[in-house]
Structure formats: structure tokens, C-alpha cells
mmCIF file of C-alpha atoms in Angstrom:
data_model
loop_
_atom_site.group_PDB
_atom_site.id
_atom_site.type_symbol
_atom_site.label_atom_id
_atom_site.label_comp_id
_atom_site.label_asym_id
_atom_site.label_seq_id
_atom_site.Cartn_x
_atom_site.Cartn_y
_atom_site.Cartn_z
ATOM 1 C CA MET A 1 118.187 179.069 127.259
ATOM 2 C CA THR A 2 119.094 178.479 123.623
ATOM 3 C CA PRO A 3 116.039 178.572 121.361
ATOM 4 C CA PRO A 4 115.435 175.475 119.217
ATOM 5 C CA PRO A 5 116.727 175.680 115.658
ATOM 6 C CA THR A 6 114.333 177.034 113.084
ATOM 7 C CA PRO A 7 113.169 174.247 110.767
ATOM 8 C CA ALA A 8 114.412 174.567 107.214
ATOM 9 C CA LYS A 9 111.812 175.900 104.854
ATOM 10 C CA PRO A 10 110.885 173.750 101.882
ATOM 11 C CA HIS A 11 111.996 174.945 98.528
ATOM 12 C CA SER A 12 109.679 177.465 96.973
ATOM 13 C CA LEU A 13 108.248 176.340 93.666
ATOM 14 C CA GLU A 14 109.326 179.745 92.393
ATOM 15 C CA SER A 15 112.943 179.107 93.350
ATOM 16 C CA THR A 16 115.447 179.543 90.567
ATOM 17 C CA PHE A 17 117.437 176.667 92.069
ATOM 18 C CA LEU A 18 114.814 173.985 91.258
ATOM 19 C CA ARG A 19 115.678 172.316 87.953
ATOM 20 C CA PRO A 20 114.422 168.706 87.838
ATOM 21 C CA ARG A 21 116.092 168.287 84.461
ATOM 22 C CA ARG A 22 119.458 168.106 86.209
ATOM 23 C CA LEU A 23 118.663 164.502 87.138
ATOM 24 C CA ARG A 24 117.760 163.635 83.541
ATOM 25 C CA TYR A 25 121.018 164.880 82.080
ATOM 26 C CA ASN A 26 122.370 161.485 81.031
ATOM 27 C CA PRO A 27 121.388 157.787 81.161
ATOM 28 C CA ALA A 28 123.376 157.067 84.330
ATOM 29 C CA LEU A 29 121.653 159.841 86.276
ATOM 30 C CA ARG A 30 118.229 158.766 85.032
ATOM 31 C CA ALA A 31 118.942 155.193 86.110
ATOM 32 C CA LEU A 32 120.235 156.339 89.492
ATOM 33 C CA VAL A 33 116.990 158.085 90.463
ATOM 34 C CA ARG A 34 114.486 155.824 88.687
ATOM 35 C CA GLN A 35 111.665 155.138 91.120
ATOM 36 C CA ASN A 36 110.151 151.999 89.550
ATOM 37 C CA ARG A 37 111.869 149.131 87.792
ATOM 38 C CA LEU A 38 110.739 145.941 86.139
ATOM 39 C CA HIS A 39 112.291 142.691 87.282
ATOM 40 C CA LYS A 40 111.777 139.223 85.882
ATOM 41 C CA SER A 41 110.584 138.144 89.330
ATOM 42 C CA ASP A 42 107.595 140.509 88.993
ATOM 43 C CA PHE A 43 105.942 138.298 86.368
ATOM 44 C CA LEU A 44 103.627 135.318 86.148
ATOM 45 C CA LEU A 45 102.889 133.924 82.672
ATOM 46 C CA PRO A 46 99.403 132.567 81.840
ATOM 47 C CA LEU A 47 99.472 129.219 80.012
ATOM 48 C CA PHE A 48 96.686 127.036 78.583
ATOM 49 C CA VAL A 49 96.724 123.239 78.554
ATOM 50 C CA CYS A 50 94.537 120.993 76.393
ATOM 51 C CA GLU A 51 94.183 117.288 75.681
ATOM 52 C CA GLY A 52 96.307 115.551 73.042
ATOM 53 C CA LYS A 53 99.976 115.191 72.166
ATOM 54 C CA GLN A 54 102.469 117.485 70.441
ATOM 55 C CA ILE A 55 99.894 120.264 70.214
ATOM 56 C CA LYS A 56 100.890 123.916 70.071
ATOM 57 C CA ARG A 57 97.915 125.716 68.543
ATOM 58 C CA GLU A 58 98.302 129.486 68.128
ATOM 59 C CA ILE A 59 95.255 131.653 68.839
ATOM 60 C CA ALA A 60 94.432 133.994 65.946
ATOM 61 C CA SER A 61 93.294 136.838 68.207
ATOM 62 C CA MET A 62 96.367 136.480 70.450
ATOM 63 C CA PRO A 63 99.513 135.984 68.348
ATOM 64 C CA GLY A 64 102.204 134.238 70.360
ATOM 65 C CA VAL A 65 99.697 132.612 72.730
ATOM 66 C CA TYR A 66 98.930 128.909 72.360
ATOM 67 C CA GLN A 67 96.785 126.027 73.473
ATOM 68 C CA MET A 68 99.300 123.308 74.371
ATOM 69 C CA SER A 69 99.142 119.631 75.188
ATOM 70 C CA ILE A 70 100.897 118.530 78.365
ATOM 71 C CA ASP A 71 104.113 117.437 76.624
ATOM 72 C CA THR A 72 104.420 120.783 74.833
ATOM 73 C CA LEU A 73 103.431 122.680 77.968
ATOM 74 C CA VAL A 74 106.254 121.066 79.940
ATOM 75 C CA LYS A 75 108.798 122.221 77.348
ATOM 76 C CA GLU A 76 107.349 125.724 77.571
ATOM 77 C CA CYS A 77 107.640 125.664 81.347
ATOM 78 C CA GLU A 78 111.286 124.621 81.100
ATOM 79 C CA GLU A 79 111.937 127.646 78.881
ATOM 80 C CA VAL A 80 110.017 129.905 81.256
ATOM 81 C CA ALA A 81 112.105 128.711 84.196
ATOM 82 C CA LYS A 82 115.370 129.275 82.301
ATOM 83 C CA LEU A 83 114.326 132.874 81.613
ATOM 84 C CA GLY A 84 114.009 133.463 85.355
ATOM 85 C CA ILE A 85 110.214 133.775 85.497
ATOM 86 C CA LEU A 86 109.154 132.417 88.877
ATOM 87 C CA GLY A 87 105.795 130.945 87.946
ATOM 88 C CA ILE A 88 102.872 130.408 85.635
ATOM 89 C CA VAL A 89 99.094 130.739 85.935
ATOM 90 C CA LEU A 90 97.590 127.555 84.533
ATOM 91 C CA PHE A 91 94.230 127.282 82.752
ATOM 92 C CA GLY A 92 92.675 124.022 81.569
ATOM 93 C CA ILE A 93 90.717 123.274 78.402
ATOM 94 C CA PRO A 94 88.872 119.970 78.882
ATOM 95 C CA LYS A 95 87.753 117.679 76.098
ATOM 96 C CA ASP A 96 84.265 117.241 77.550
ATOM 97 C CA LYS A 97 82.012 119.744 79.354
ATOM 98 C CA ASP A 98 78.728 119.485 81.227
ATOM 99 C CA ALA A 99 76.366 121.799 83.115
ATOM 100 C CA GLN A 100 78.189 121.283 86.439
ATOM 101 C CA GLY A 101 81.756 121.429 85.123
ATOM 102 C CA SER A 102 82.374 118.005 86.660
ATOM 103 C CA HIS A 103 85.696 117.483 84.840
ATOM 104 C CA ALA A 104 87.244 120.152 87.070
ATOM 105 C CA LEU A 105 86.580 117.990 90.137
ATOM 106 C CA GLN A 106 88.336 114.883 88.837
ATOM 107 C CA PRO A 107 91.787 113.999 90.216
ATOM 108 C CA ASP A 108 92.867 113.051 86.678
ATOM 109 C CA SER A 109 91.598 116.289 85.085
ATOM 110 C CA ILE A 110 93.685 117.920 82.376
ATOM 111 C CA VAL A 111 94.958 120.509 84.866
ATOM 112 C CA CYS A 112 95.818 117.969 87.582
ATOM 113 C CA ARG A 113 97.800 115.869 85.102
ATOM 114 C CA ALA A 114 99.549 119.008 83.832
ATOM 115 C CA ILE A 115 100.510 120.067 87.376
ATOM 116 C CA ALA A 116 102.072 116.674 88.054
ATOM 117 C CA ALA A 117 104.076 116.761 84.802
ATOM 118 C CA ILE A 118 105.317 120.308 85.382
ATOM 119 C CA LYS A 119 106.409 119.502 88.920
ATOM 120 C CA ILE A 120 108.528 116.589 87.684
ATOM 121 C CA ALA A 121 110.252 118.701 85.023
ATOM 122 C CA CYS A 122 110.428 122.052 86.863
ATOM 123 C CA PRO A 123 110.002 121.433 90.581
ATOM 124 C CA GLU A 124 110.973 125.007 91.545
ATOM 125 C CA LEU A 125 108.527 126.701 89.144
ATOM 126 C CA LEU A 126 105.482 128.083 90.931
ATOM 127 C CA VAL A 127 102.299 126.586 89.519
ATOM 128 C CA VAL A 128 99.426 128.947 90.249
ATOM 129 C CA VAL A 129 96.122 127.424 89.206
ATOM 130 C CA ASP A 130 93.079 129.373 88.086
ATOM 131 C CA LEU A 131 90.058 128.188 90.057
ATOM 132 C CA CYS A 132 86.780 128.620 88.196
ATOM 133 C CA PHE A 133 84.239 126.628 86.206
ATOM 134 C CA CYS A 134 83.731 128.737 83.078
ATOM 135 C CA GLU A 135 86.190 126.606 81.062
ATOM 136 C CA TYR A 136 84.495 123.410 82.238
ATOM 137 C CA THR A 137 80.756 124.138 81.994
ATOM 138 C CA SER A 138 78.757 123.586 78.827
ATOM 139 C CA HIS A 139 77.039 126.963 79.340
ATOM 140 C CA GLY A 140 80.289 128.899 79.932
ATOM 141 C CA HIS A 141 79.244 130.493 83.213
ATOM 142 C CA CYS A 142 81.382 130.350 86.343
ATOM 143 C CA GLY A 143 79.435 127.831 88.392
ATOM 144 C CA ILE A 144 76.153 126.015 88.902
ATOM 145 C CA LEU A 145 73.193 127.796 87.346
ATOM 146 C CA ASP A 146 70.077 128.846 89.226
ATOM 147 C CA GLU A 147 67.508 128.339 86.469
ATOM 148 C CA LYS A 148 64.955 130.610 88.126
ATOM 149 C CA LEU A 149 67.384 133.544 88.294
ATOM 150 C CA GLY A 150 69.094 132.727 85.030
ATOM 151 C CA SER A 151 72.414 133.308 86.771
ATOM 152 C CA VAL A 152 74.959 131.458 88.885
ATOM 153 C CA ASP A 153 73.860 130.036 92.243
ATOM 154 C CA ASN A 154 76.401 131.572 94.609
ATOM 155 C CA ASP A 155 76.252 129.092 97.512
ATOM 156 C CA ALA A 156 75.990 125.968 95.376
ATOM 157 C CA THR A 157 79.051 127.159 93.476
ATOM 158 C CA LEU A 158 80.980 127.743 96.708
ATOM 159 C CA ARG A 159 80.731 124.047 97.467
ATOM 160 C CA ILE A 160 82.257 122.930 94.177
ATOM 161 C CA LEU A 161 84.907 125.684 94.265
ATOM 162 C CA ALA A 162 86.039 124.329 97.638
ATOM 163 C CA GLU A 163 86.100 120.790 96.256
ATOM 164 C CA GLN A 164 88.059 121.887 93.195
ATOM 165 C CA ALA A 165 90.599 123.708 95.378
ATOM 166 C CA ILE A 166 91.314 120.545 97.374
ATOM 167 C CA THR A 167 91.693 118.511 94.173
ATOM 168 C CA LEU A 168 94.201 121.003 92.743
ATOM 169 C CA ALA A 169 96.163 121.188 95.986
ATOM 170 C CA GLN A 170 96.364 117.385 96.110
ATOM 171 C CA ALA A 171 97.727 117.436 92.539
ATOM 172 C CA GLY A 172 100.602 119.686 93.638
ATOM 173 C CA ALA A 173 99.459 123.255 92.910
ATOM 174 C CA ASP A 174 101.555 125.864 94.720
ATOM 175 C CA MET A 175 98.852 128.534 94.854
ATOM 176 C CA ILE A 176 95.107 128.708 94.208
ATOM 177 C CA ALA A 177 93.732 131.664 92.262
ATOM 178 C CA PRO A 178 89.910 131.772 92.457
ATOM 179 C CA SER A 179 88.335 133.850 89.684
ATOM 180 C CA ALA A 180 84.643 132.943 89.910
ATOM 181 C CA SER A 181 83.511 136.242 91.502
ATOM 182 C CA MET A 182 81.300 134.508 94.055
ATOM 183 C CA ASP A 183 80.605 136.158 97.408
ATOM 184 C CA GLN A 184 82.588 134.492 100.261
ATOM 185 C CA MET A 185 84.513 132.232 97.853
ATOM 186 C CA VAL A 186 87.818 132.962 99.584
ATOM 187 C CA ARG A 187 86.373 132.017 102.967
ATOM 188 C CA ALA A 188 84.985 128.737 101.608
ATOM 189 C CA ILE A 189 88.232 127.828 99.825
ATOM 190 C CA ARG A 190 90.411 128.771 102.795
ATOM 191 C CA ALA A 191 88.325 126.645 105.147
ATOM 192 C CA ALA A 192 88.426 123.690 102.749
ATOM 193 C CA LEU A 193 92.187 123.879 102.265
ATOM 194 C CA ASP A 194 92.874 124.282 105.980
ATOM 195 C CA SER A 195 90.685 121.348 106.967
ATOM 196 C CA SER A 196 92.327 119.103 104.337
ATOM 197 C CA GLY A 197 95.932 119.608 105.355
ATOM 198 C CA PHE A 198 96.733 122.461 102.979
ATOM 199 C CA ALA A 199 96.894 125.405 105.363
ATOM 200 C CA HIS A 200 100.247 126.315 103.787
ATOM 201 C CA ILE A 201 98.775 126.846 100.292
ATOM 202 C CA PRO A 202 98.237 130.557 99.596
ATOM 203 C CA ILE A 203 95.239 132.087 97.814
ATOM 204 C CA MET A 204 95.660 134.772 95.177
ATOM 205 C CA SER A 205 92.106 135.999 94.741
ATOM 206 C CA TYR A 206 90.761 137.735 91.662
ATOM 207 C CA SER A 207 89.372 140.035 94.312
ATOM 208 C CA THR A 208 88.377 142.928 92.049
ATOM 209 C CA LYS A 209 87.411 141.455 88.686
ATOM 210 C CA PHE A 210 85.419 143.690 86.403
ATOM 211 C CA ALA A 211 82.780 142.644 83.863
ATOM 212 C CA SER A 212 85.012 143.871 81.079
ATOM 213 C CA ALA A 213 85.037 143.815 77.280
ATOM 214 C CA TYR A 214 88.832 143.401 77.457
ATOM 215 C CA TYR A 215 88.410 139.635 78.013
ATOM 216 C CA GLY A 216 87.270 138.863 74.461
ATOM 217 C CA PRO A 217 90.390 137.106 73.118
ATOM 218 C CA PHE A 218 90.783 135.075 76.327
ATOM 219 C CA ARG A 219 87.490 133.396 75.569
ATOM 220 C CA ASP A 220 88.955 132.258 72.243
ATOM 221 C CA VAL A 221 91.961 130.564 73.846
ATOM 222 C CA ALA A 222 90.122 129.210 76.909
ATOM 223 C CA GLU A 223 86.966 128.324 74.944
ATOM 224 C CA SER A 224 84.910 129.829 77.751
ATOM 225 C CA ALA A 225 82.458 132.280 76.184
ATOM 226 C CA PRO A 226 79.007 132.152 77.861
ATOM 227 C CA SER A 227 76.426 130.413 75.699
ATOM 228 C CA PHE A 228 73.848 132.977 76.814
ATOM 229 C CA GLY A 229 73.810 136.340 78.555
ATOM 230 C CA ASP A 230 76.932 137.702 80.198
ATOM 231 C CA ARG A 231 78.637 137.747 83.612
ATOM 232 C CA ARG A 232 77.510 141.148 84.831
ATOM 233 C CA SER A 233 75.341 139.657 87.577
ATOM 234 C CA TYR A 234 78.458 138.463 89.423
ATOM 235 C CA GLN A 235 81.483 140.348 88.049
ATOM 236 C CA GLN A 236 82.203 143.955 89.044
ATOM 237 C CA ASP A 237 80.487 146.970 87.484
ATOM 238 C CA ILE A 238 83.194 148.895 85.620
ATOM 239 C CA ALA A 239 81.811 152.210 86.934
ATOM 240 C CA ASN A 240 82.077 151.469 90.665
ATOM 241 C CA ALA A 241 85.366 152.352 92.356
ATOM 242 C CA LYS A 242 84.147 152.147 95.969
ATOM 243 C CA GLU A 243 82.569 148.755 95.383
ATOM 244 C CA ALA A 244 85.801 147.582 93.745
ATOM 245 C CA LEU A 245 87.771 148.532 96.845
ATOM 246 C CA LEU A 246 85.186 146.872 99.096
ATOM 247 C CA GLU A 247 85.442 143.593 97.176
ATOM 248 C CA SER A 248 89.199 143.386 97.677
ATOM 249 C CA LEU A 249 89.017 144.352 101.334
ATOM 250 C CA LEU A 250 86.378 141.674 101.939
ATOM 251 C CA ASP A 251 88.583 139.031 100.310
ATOM 252 C CA ALA A 252 91.508 140.140 102.462
ATOM 253 C CA GLN A 253 89.333 139.692 105.566
ATOM 254 C CA GLU A 254 88.342 136.213 104.373
ATOM 255 C CA GLY A 255 91.959 135.116 104.112
ATOM 256 C CA ALA A 256 93.242 136.039 100.654
ATOM 257 C CA ASP A 257 97.031 136.234 100.725
ATOM 258 C CA ILE A 258 97.331 138.216 97.476
ATOM 259 C CA LEU A 259 94.714 140.546 95.982
ATOM 260 C CA MET A 260 94.251 140.997 92.259
ATOM 261 C CA VAL A 261 92.786 143.626 89.949
ATOM 262 C CA LYS A 262 91.640 142.540 86.488
ATOM 263 C CA PRO A 263 91.859 144.058 83.844
ATOM 264 C CA ALA A 264 94.847 146.385 84.118
ATOM 265 C CA LEU A 265 95.070 149.446 81.884
ATOM 266 C CA ALA A 266 91.615 150.921 82.415
ATOM 267 C CA PHE A 267 91.658 150.266 86.170
ATOM 268 C CA LEU A 268 94.963 151.603 87.480
ATOM 269 C CA ASP A 269 93.064 153.950 89.805
ATOM 270 C CA ILE A 270 91.617 150.858 91.485
ATOM 271 C CA VAL A 271 95.074 149.344 91.902
ATOM 272 C CA ARG A 272 96.224 152.522 93.613
ATOM 273 C CA ASP A 273 93.138 152.627 95.879
ATOM 274 C CA ILE A 274 93.663 149.021 97.012
ATOM 275 C CA ALA A 275 97.420 149.445 97.457
ATOM 276 C CA GLN A 276 96.808 152.423 99.730
ATOM 277 C CA ALA A 277 94.135 150.598 101.761
ATOM 278 C CA THR A 278 95.926 147.318 102.486
ATOM 279 C CA LEU A 279 99.377 145.921 103.159
ATOM 280 C CA ALA A 280 98.667 142.756 101.158
ATOM 281 C CA PRO A 281 100.610 142.136 97.933
ATOM 282 C CA ILE A 282 98.732 143.359 94.863
ATOM 283 C CA ALA A 283 98.640 141.486 91.550
ATOM 284 C CA ILE A 284 97.422 142.955 88.287
ATOM 285 C CA TYR A 285 96.261 140.929 85.272
ATOM 286 C CA ASN A 286 97.347 142.448 81.956
ATOM 287 C CA VAL A 287 94.516 140.764 80.078
ATOM 288 C CA SER A 288 94.031 139.337 76.605
ATOM 289 C CA GLY A 289 92.344 142.376 75.053
ATOM 290 C CA GLU A 290 95.151 144.651 76.217
ATOM 291 C CA TYR A 291 97.694 142.206 74.803
ATOM 292 C CA ALA A 292 95.842 141.833 71.490
ATOM 293 C CA MET A 293 95.507 145.590 70.940
ATOM 294 C CA LEU A 294 99.225 146.110 71.406
ATOM 295 C CA LYS A 295 100.036 143.222 69.067
ATOM 296 C CA CYS A 296 97.685 144.634 66.405
ATOM 297 C CA ALA A 297 99.330 148.043 66.686
ATOM 298 C CA GLN A 298 102.745 146.413 66.399
ATOM 299 C CA LYS A 299 101.709 144.527 63.269
ATOM 300 C CA ALA A 300 100.295 147.719 61.743
ATOM 301 C CA GLY A 301 103.562 149.532 62.449
ATOM 302 C CA ILE A 302 101.826 152.486 64.100
ATOM 303 C CA ILE A 303 103.648 152.461 67.460
ATOM 304 C CA ASP A 304 107.121 151.972 68.871
ATOM 305 C CA TYR A 305 106.111 148.601 70.268
ATOM 306 C CA GLU A 306 108.937 148.051 72.736
ATOM 307 C CA ARG A 307 108.619 151.499 74.291
ATOM 308 C CA VAL A 308 104.821 151.280 74.585
ATOM 309 C CA LEU A 309 105.106 147.826 76.156
ATOM 310 C CA GLU A 310 107.603 149.166 78.704
ATOM 311 C CA GLU A 311 105.329 152.130 79.491
ATOM 312 C CA ASN A 312 102.359 149.823 80.069
ATOM 313 C CA LEU A 313 104.299 147.495 82.362
ATOM 314 C CA LEU A 314 105.849 150.334 84.348
ATOM 315 C CA SER A 315 102.434 151.935 84.785
ATOM 316 C CA PHE A 316 101.345 148.800 86.663
ATOM 317 C CA LYS A 317 104.279 149.081 89.063
ATOM 318 C CA ARG A 318 103.776 152.830 89.461
ATOM 319 C CA ALA A 319 100.125 152.307 90.402
ATOM 320 C CA GLY A 320 101.132 149.922 93.180
ATOM 321 C CA ALA A 321 101.134 146.409 91.696
ATOM 322 C CA ASP A 322 103.696 143.958 93.068
ATOM 323 C CA ILE A 323 102.930 141.102 90.661
ATOM 324 C CA ILE A 324 102.209 141.366 86.927
ATOM 325 C CA ILE A 325 100.311 138.536 85.250
ATOM 326 C CA SER A 326 100.965 139.102 81.568
ATOM 327 C CA TYR A 327 101.178 137.327 78.208
ATOM 328 C CA HIS A 328 104.096 139.689 77.548
ATOM 329 C CA ALA A 329 106.213 138.195 80.348
ATOM 330 C CA LYS A 330 108.658 136.244 78.169
ATOM 331 C CA GLU A 331 109.171 138.967 75.603
ATOM 332 C CA ALA A 332 109.612 141.630 78.269
ATOM 333 C CA ILE A 333 112.650 139.678 79.448
ATOM 334 C CA LEU A 334 113.900 138.843 75.951
ATOM 335 C CA LEU A 335 113.613 142.496 74.921
ATOM 336 C CA GLY A 336 115.723 143.532 77.884
ATOM 337 C CA LEU A 337 112.995 145.514 79.644
ATOM 338 C CA CYS A 338 113.628 143.779 82.983
ATOM 339 C CA ASP A 339 116.497 143.664 85.436
#
């Protein structure tokens, strides 16, 4: 009887034949074996809509990012579509706010009117809508306050999140992205959408959203800074990796179609943990503070901006992200960093 063949031994790390540099010898070889690439279809671009006409108001802390009226926003969306970006994440800045964020529940809200206008001009562009109340409440927190606790009432907020989701779906949103960090929010939103004829609308949950200092400039553009306290009683503790994984796995069980980690740069270990624990697509939000720091360094002339930007974006893909939500999306394409 012929004995089975002896399996080949793996290369010894001491072998004189191992020279990884051989595959870095010239640009064509490096491109041939490159393991991660950026593509324009990886990106979603956050945009901010406000009341008025012909408004394009640049945010001092975020150069190149604007508050835009609906007419200006539509022109921006047309440019985004021409660049090959598949979609936007839309945030609303209402004229009037109250303690319950009631503007967000109105069928003629600033965001609902913006969705309708975008869909007329760019019907193929994905309109992903942020679902939260911090931009709409007079106190800047993410839902209805429990005055005794001095924090957000989780279950009361679930009810208005579900109502807001239906309103946005009726307006034509392609995807709902809840960011309120309430327990069981995905379950409540999924049930509301399904029972209202919107079972086809996916949910991209901000499933692991940290209570981070990187959000500072966002609160300038979205006008959503809390009037008191902070959001640590409902957003994730930055020190807790196991809890971060648990939060995303719970949202997946509740029906989230896409899971998200926010912020990006300081939490790539969390992206990797979630990517290894689930088969769901993973989004990463390259947030305002990360954007602003890079822009400041560019202005100061202390970095090779294009190369650092490419390194940051590739690090997201390398960690396991499938979708990159970034204010850099347009320039990444214009700079030739994407296929």
C-alpha cells in the first residue's frame, strides 16, 4: 500500500528564500497584491439641511462642510451622484425646537421636504436619514427627558423614534439610521416600519456609538450641543470593548441590517471585533473631530495631507469596515484615492 504523501512544510521564518520585498519592487507588483482598496461605492457623505433659500453656510470648525437650504442641497446631491457616490446621510436643522422635538414628527419637516426634493432630482441616490432627536429638542438631548433622572426616558423615546421612522419612510427615505443610543430602539423601529408597509426599508443602526469628545465640531454644524450635562448616561463608555461588541450584537438580533461604529480612528479594534463576530455589513463613521484635526494639520502644512487621508481611509477597510461615512468622501474621489 502506498503511503499518503507527506504534507509540505510551511516556510521557516529563518528561510533565506523569504523576501517580502520582492512584491514591493515596483508599482505594478504592489498594486497586484494590494489587499485593501478604496472604491467610490464604499462611501456615504453626511449632509446638513436647514430652512431658507440659496443658503450654503460654511462651518468654521469644519472647513468644506456646510449648512444648506433645500435648493442648494439638491445641487450638492446632483454633484455627489455624478462623482459616483451612492448615497448621503441626511441631518436636519429645524427653525424651531421644543422639549419633545416635535418638528421631527411632522410630515412637512425640513428633512421630509428635503427627501422629496432630492428624490425628484436624483432618484437613484440613496437617501439615508439620521434618526434622532438631538437636533430637534430645545435641550439638545436625544429624546424625551425624565426630569427625575435628569436623563433621557428610554421607553418614552422609543415611541417617538418609531413614529419618526414611519414619517421619514413615508417621505421617501431609502434607509433609516437610528443614532439615539436607546435600548431596544432597533426592535421598536423595525416593528413600526414592518406594521406600516415598510418592511423593505433597511436599518443602519449606530449600534456601537461612544460618548466621545470627537463629536465637538458636529455639534456646531447640527446645532445639537446639550444645554446641560452630557450623553454619557446613554452613549457607550469609551473604555468598554466587550460592552461595545454586545451593543452591536444586540442590535443585530433586533433586526439591524447594517451595524455601525462611531467614531472611527480611536475605535478600530471595536470594528475588528464586530466584523469577526457577525456576518452583517459594518459601517464606520469618520466623525467631525477626526475630519477637523486633519484639516487643521493640512492648513498648518505639517503633514502630507493626501497620504495621511489615504492611510486613515484604508485603515477603516483593513479593520473590517464595508461602508465609510465620511466628510472626506468627495475629495477622496477627486484626489484619485478611489477606484
